[in-house]
C-alpha positions as a Python dict, from the first residue, in 0.01 Angstrom:
ca = {
    (1, 'M'): (0, 0, 0),
    (2, 'S'): (208, 110, 309),
    (3, 'S'): (67, 227, 628),
    (4, 'V'): (138, 523, 887),
    (5, 'K'): (72, 558, 1265),
    (6, 'I'): (-187, 835, 1345),
    (7, 'Y'): (-122, 1054, 1640),
    (8, 'N'): (-328, 1303, 1817),
    (9, 'M'): (-295, 1656, 1925),
    (10, 'L'): (-154, 1523, 2264),
    (11, 'G'): (133, 1342, 2088),
    (12, 'E'): (-15, 1012, 2155),
    (13, 'E'): (-72, 712, 1891),
    (14, 'S'): (-454, 697, 1851),
    (15, 'G'): (-421, 305, 1791),
    (16, 'S'): (-482, 324, 1455),
    (17, 'T'): (-309, 331, 1110),
    (18, 'L'): (-383, 492, 762),
    (19, 'S'): (-324, 282, 456),
    (20, 'L'): (-109, 511, 201),
    (21, 'N'): (-119, 468, -155),
    (22, 'K'): (213, 397, -314),
    (23, 'E'): (157, 549, -604),
    (24, 'V'): (160, 911, -423),
    (25, 'F'): (338, 819, -133),
    (26, 'G'): (564, 553, -269),
    (27, 'A'): (765, 752, -572),
    (28, 'E'): (1156, 758, -607),
    (29, 'Y'): (1338, 1096, -528),
    (30, 'N'): (1366, 1275, -842),
    (31, 'E'): (1587, 1611, -701),
    (32, 'A'): (1639, 1756, -1086),
    (33, 'L'): (1235, 1766, -1105),
    (34, 'I'): (1194, 1902, -784),
    (35, 'H'): (1439, 2165, -823),
    (36, 'Q'): (1289, 2256, -1176),
    (37, 'V'): (932, 2291, -1027),
    (38, 'V'): (1058, 2489, -720),
    (39, 'V'): (1249, 2736, -920),
    (40, 'A'): (964, 2787, -1158),
    (41, 'Y'): (714, 2863, -863),
    (42, 'L'): (962, 3093, -746),
    (43, 'A'): (1014, 3280, -1074),
    (44, 'N'): (607, 3281, -1118),
    (45, 'N'): (562, 3458, -788),
    (46, 'R'): (796, 3725, -908),
    (47, 'Q'): (601, 4059, -976),
    (48, 'G'): (892, 4179, -1223),
    (49, 'T'): (763, 4542, -1173),
    (50, 'K'): (1075, 4709, -1050),
    (51, 'S'): (1203, 4980, -1287),
    (52, 'T'): (1407, 5276, -1240),
    (53, 'L'): (1551, 5546, -1526),
    (54, 'T'): (1856, 5541, -1725),
    (55, 'R'): (2069, 5874, -1833),
    (56, 'S'): (1817, 5908, -2135),
    (57, 'E'): (1504, 5916, -1934),
    (58, 'V'): (1601, 6110, -1619),
    (59, 'R'): (1483, 6481, -1604),
    (60, 'G'): (1710, 6752, -1748),
    (61, 'H'): (1926, 6822, -2048),
    (62, 'A'): (2243, 6722, -2231),
    (63, 'K'): (2420, 7037, -2213),
    (64, 'K'): (2772, 7032, -2126),
    (65, 'P'): (2800, 7181, -1792),
    (66, 'W'): (3166, 7346, -1806),
    (67, 'R'): (3430, 7359, -2096),
    (68, 'Q'): (3618, 7073, -2183),
    (69, 'K'): (3973, 7216, -2060),
    (70, 'G'): (4111, 7471, -1833),
    (71, 'T'): (3887, 7449, -1523),
    (72, 'G'): (4079, 7199, -1316),
    (73, 'R'): (3761, 6993, -1305),
    (74, 'A'): (3712, 6648, -1438),
    (75, 'R'): (3579, 6661, -1794),
    (76, 'Q'): (3205, 6613, -1769),
    (77, 'G'): (2959, 6557, -2074),
    (78, 'S'): (2613, 6574, -1921),
    (79, 'T'): (2486, 6613, -1565),
    (80, 'K'): (2268, 6325, -1636),
    (81, 'G'): (2531, 6077, -1627),
    (82, 'P'): (2514, 5801, -1336),
    (83, 'Q'): (2819, 5969, -1180),
    (84, 'W'): (2581, 6252, -1059),
    (85, 'R'): (2347, 6278, -784),
    (86, 'G'): (1988, 6266, -990),
    (87, 'G'): (2163, 6099, -1287),
    (88, 'G'): (2060, 5797, -1461),
    (89, 'I'): (2140, 5418, -1336),
    (90, 'V'): (2351, 5212, -1548),
    (91, 'F'): (2196, 4885, -1667),
    (92, 'A'): (1862, 5034, -1486),
    (93, 'P'): (1621, 4739, -1421),
    (94, 'K'): (1336, 4732, -1629),
    (95, 'P'): (981, 4573, -1591),
    (96, 'R'): (1019, 4209, -1696),
    (97, 'D'): (814, 3867, -1694),
    (98, 'F'): (1027, 3601, -1501),
    (99, 'S'): (754, 3331, -1550),
    (100, 'K'): (850, 2975, -1653),
    (101, 'K'): (648, 2708, -1792),
    (102, 'V'): (630, 2387, -1618),
    (103, 'N'): (379, 2090, -1729),
    (104, 'K'): (106, 1960, -1519),
    (105, 'E'): (255, 1611, -1542),
    (106, 'A'): (605, 1741, -1428),
    (107, 'K'): (432, 1919, -1123),
    (108, 'R'): (267, 1621, -1029),
    (109, 'L'): (565, 1393, -1029),
    (110, 'A'): (757, 1646, -841),
    (111, 'F'): (501, 1698, -580),
    (112, 'I'): (469, 1288, -498),
    (113, 'S'): (845, 1258, -523),
    (114, 'A'): (893, 1573, -241),
    (115, 'I'): (618, 1411, -47),
    (116, 'S'): (710, 1049, -81),
    (117, 'T'): (1089, 1163, 40),
    (118, 'K'): (926, 1343, 336),
    (119, 'L'): (755, 1026, 446),
    (120, 'K'): (1093, 780, 365),
    (121, 'D'): (1323, 1068, 611),
    (122, 'K'): (1032, 1014, 893),
    (123, 'E'): (966, 1403, 846),
    (124, 'L'): (585, 1332, 789),
    (125, 'I'): (317, 1315, 1087),
    (126, 'V'): (-26, 1214, 1044),
    (127, 'L'): (-304, 1351, 1338),
    (128, 'D'): (-655, 1261, 1364),
    (129, 'N'): (-738, 1588, 1360),
    (130, 'L'): (-654, 1987, 1439),
    (131, 'D'): (-953, 2085, 1592),
    (132, 'L'): (-873, 2362, 1841),
    (133, 'K'): (-1107, 2482, 2106),
    (134, 'D'): (-981, 2840, 2063),
    (135, 'A'): (-741, 3045, 1861),
    (136, 'K'): (-492, 3077, 2127),
    (137, 'T'): (-101, 3056, 2053),
    (138, 'K'): (-30, 2851, 2357),
    (139, 'S'): (-298, 2577, 2193),
    (140, 'V'): (-20, 2523, 1880),
    (141, 'V'): (273, 2558, 2113),
    (142, 'S'): (145, 2260, 2308),
    (143, 'I'): (112, 2024, 2007),
    (144, 'L'): (459, 2133, 1874),
    (145, 'N'): (567, 2032, 2240),
    (146, 'N'): (387, 1733, 2260),
    (147, 'L'): (513, 1628, 1883),
    (148, 'K'): (829, 1736, 1976),
    (149, 'L'): (876, 1960, 1673),
    (150, 'D'): (1132, 2254, 1739),
    (151, 'K'): (1216, 2339, 1355),
    (152, 'T'): (982, 2474, 1082),
    (153, 'V'): (658, 2308, 1045),
    (154, 'I'): (366, 2323, 808),
    (155, 'F'): (50, 2214, 908),
    (156, 'V'): (-204, 2060, 642),
    (157, 'T'): (-596, 2069, 670),
    (158, 'K'): (-880, 1963, 473),
    (159, 'G'): (-1039, 2310, 416),
    (160, 'N'): (-948, 2619, 638),
    (161, 'N'): (-903, 2579, 982),
    (162, 'D'): (-962, 2953, 1111),
    (163, 'N'): (-866, 2876, 1489),
    (164, 'L'): (-540, 2665, 1380),
    (165, 'I'): (-465, 2987, 1116),
    (166, 'K'): (-511, 3261, 1392),
    (167, 'A'): (-319, 3093, 1677),
    (168, 'S'): (-17, 2987, 1442),
    (169, 'G'): (11, 3354, 1345),
    (170, 'N'): (271, 3493, 1587),
    (171, 'L'): (519, 3176, 1529),
    (172, 'K'): (774, 3237, 1285),
    (173, 'N'): (837, 2874, 1246),
    (174, 'V'): (499, 2762, 1209),
    (175, 'D'): (269, 2769, 863),
    (176, 'V'): (-51, 2655, 804),
    (177, 'T'): (-211, 2580, 446),
    (178, 'T'): (-479, 2330, 291),
    (179, 'S'): (-429, 2006, 117),
    (180, 'D'): (-589, 2143, -225),
    (181, 'I'): (-329, 2425, -261),
    (182, 'L'): (-13, 2245, -87),
    (183, 'N'): (270, 2238, -340),
    (184, 'T'): (644, 2106, -402),
    (185, 'Y'): (785, 2432, -245),
    (186, 'D'): (564, 2401, 68),
    (187, 'I'): (695, 2051, 114),
    (188, 'V'): (1061, 2078, 51),
    (189, 'C'): (1100, 2435, 265),
    (190, 'C'): (1007, 2273, 567),
    (191, 'D'): (1139, 2041, 823),
    (192, 'K'): (823, 1851, 936),
    (193, 'L'): (498, 1800, 757),
    (194, 'V'): (178, 1765, 969),
    (195, 'L'): (-119, 1654, 783),
    (196, 'T'): (-445, 1528, 916),
    (197, 'V'): (-613, 1227, 792),
    (198, 'D'): (-860, 1429, 607),
    (199, 'A'): (-589, 1617, 426),
    (200, 'I'): (-403, 1284, 363),
    (201, 'N'): (-717, 1156, 221),
    (202, 'E'): (-772, 1448, -23),
    (203, 'I'): (-409, 1436, -138),
    (204, 'Q'): (-423, 1067, -248),
    (205, 'E'): (-779, 1144, -427),
    (206, 'A'): (-637, 1410, -637),
    (207, 'Y'): (-292, 1242, -715),
    (208, 'V'): (-408, 920, -783),
    (209, 'K'): (-430, 854, -1169),
}
């Protein structure tokens, strides 16, 4: 087992360390698997409900608007063609299912690979807690400044932290999630991953076989 330093919200070392299970935080980087899981995650979030009308579906008729020759105008067969205002759309998008299936074990391996890489790249920070006294934005800004975080950050807690969620709402580069729903996409899309000790412990319990 390896260990990691624990910090407080003031950005100071708490003086203790947390043991990390090698099975979860010692995996090799698997770019292909992470890519597969992230692509599937994004695809499964697509609604696939967009729909427009083809020339056979728009309202109107197929009557020829004018005779073929002698008018000086371009020949037209129907006012439902795509070149007409209100006409049909060429290759109109229709509702479809974008979902992709990924095996449970593949999701697990991708997750531990991604979070292990965060640890190796020193992009993972462990805090003793994230218990804010109030739901003010300046409280979260203070934590970011203390930890010298100036890029995209995801805070991970065990269970919902209402004050943290409300206080982070106005910060575009900050997101908050819980350890039970943290996924591979969340990990790879942020520059820094900040977890509480309780969140780390819950993740290790969930991902150790």
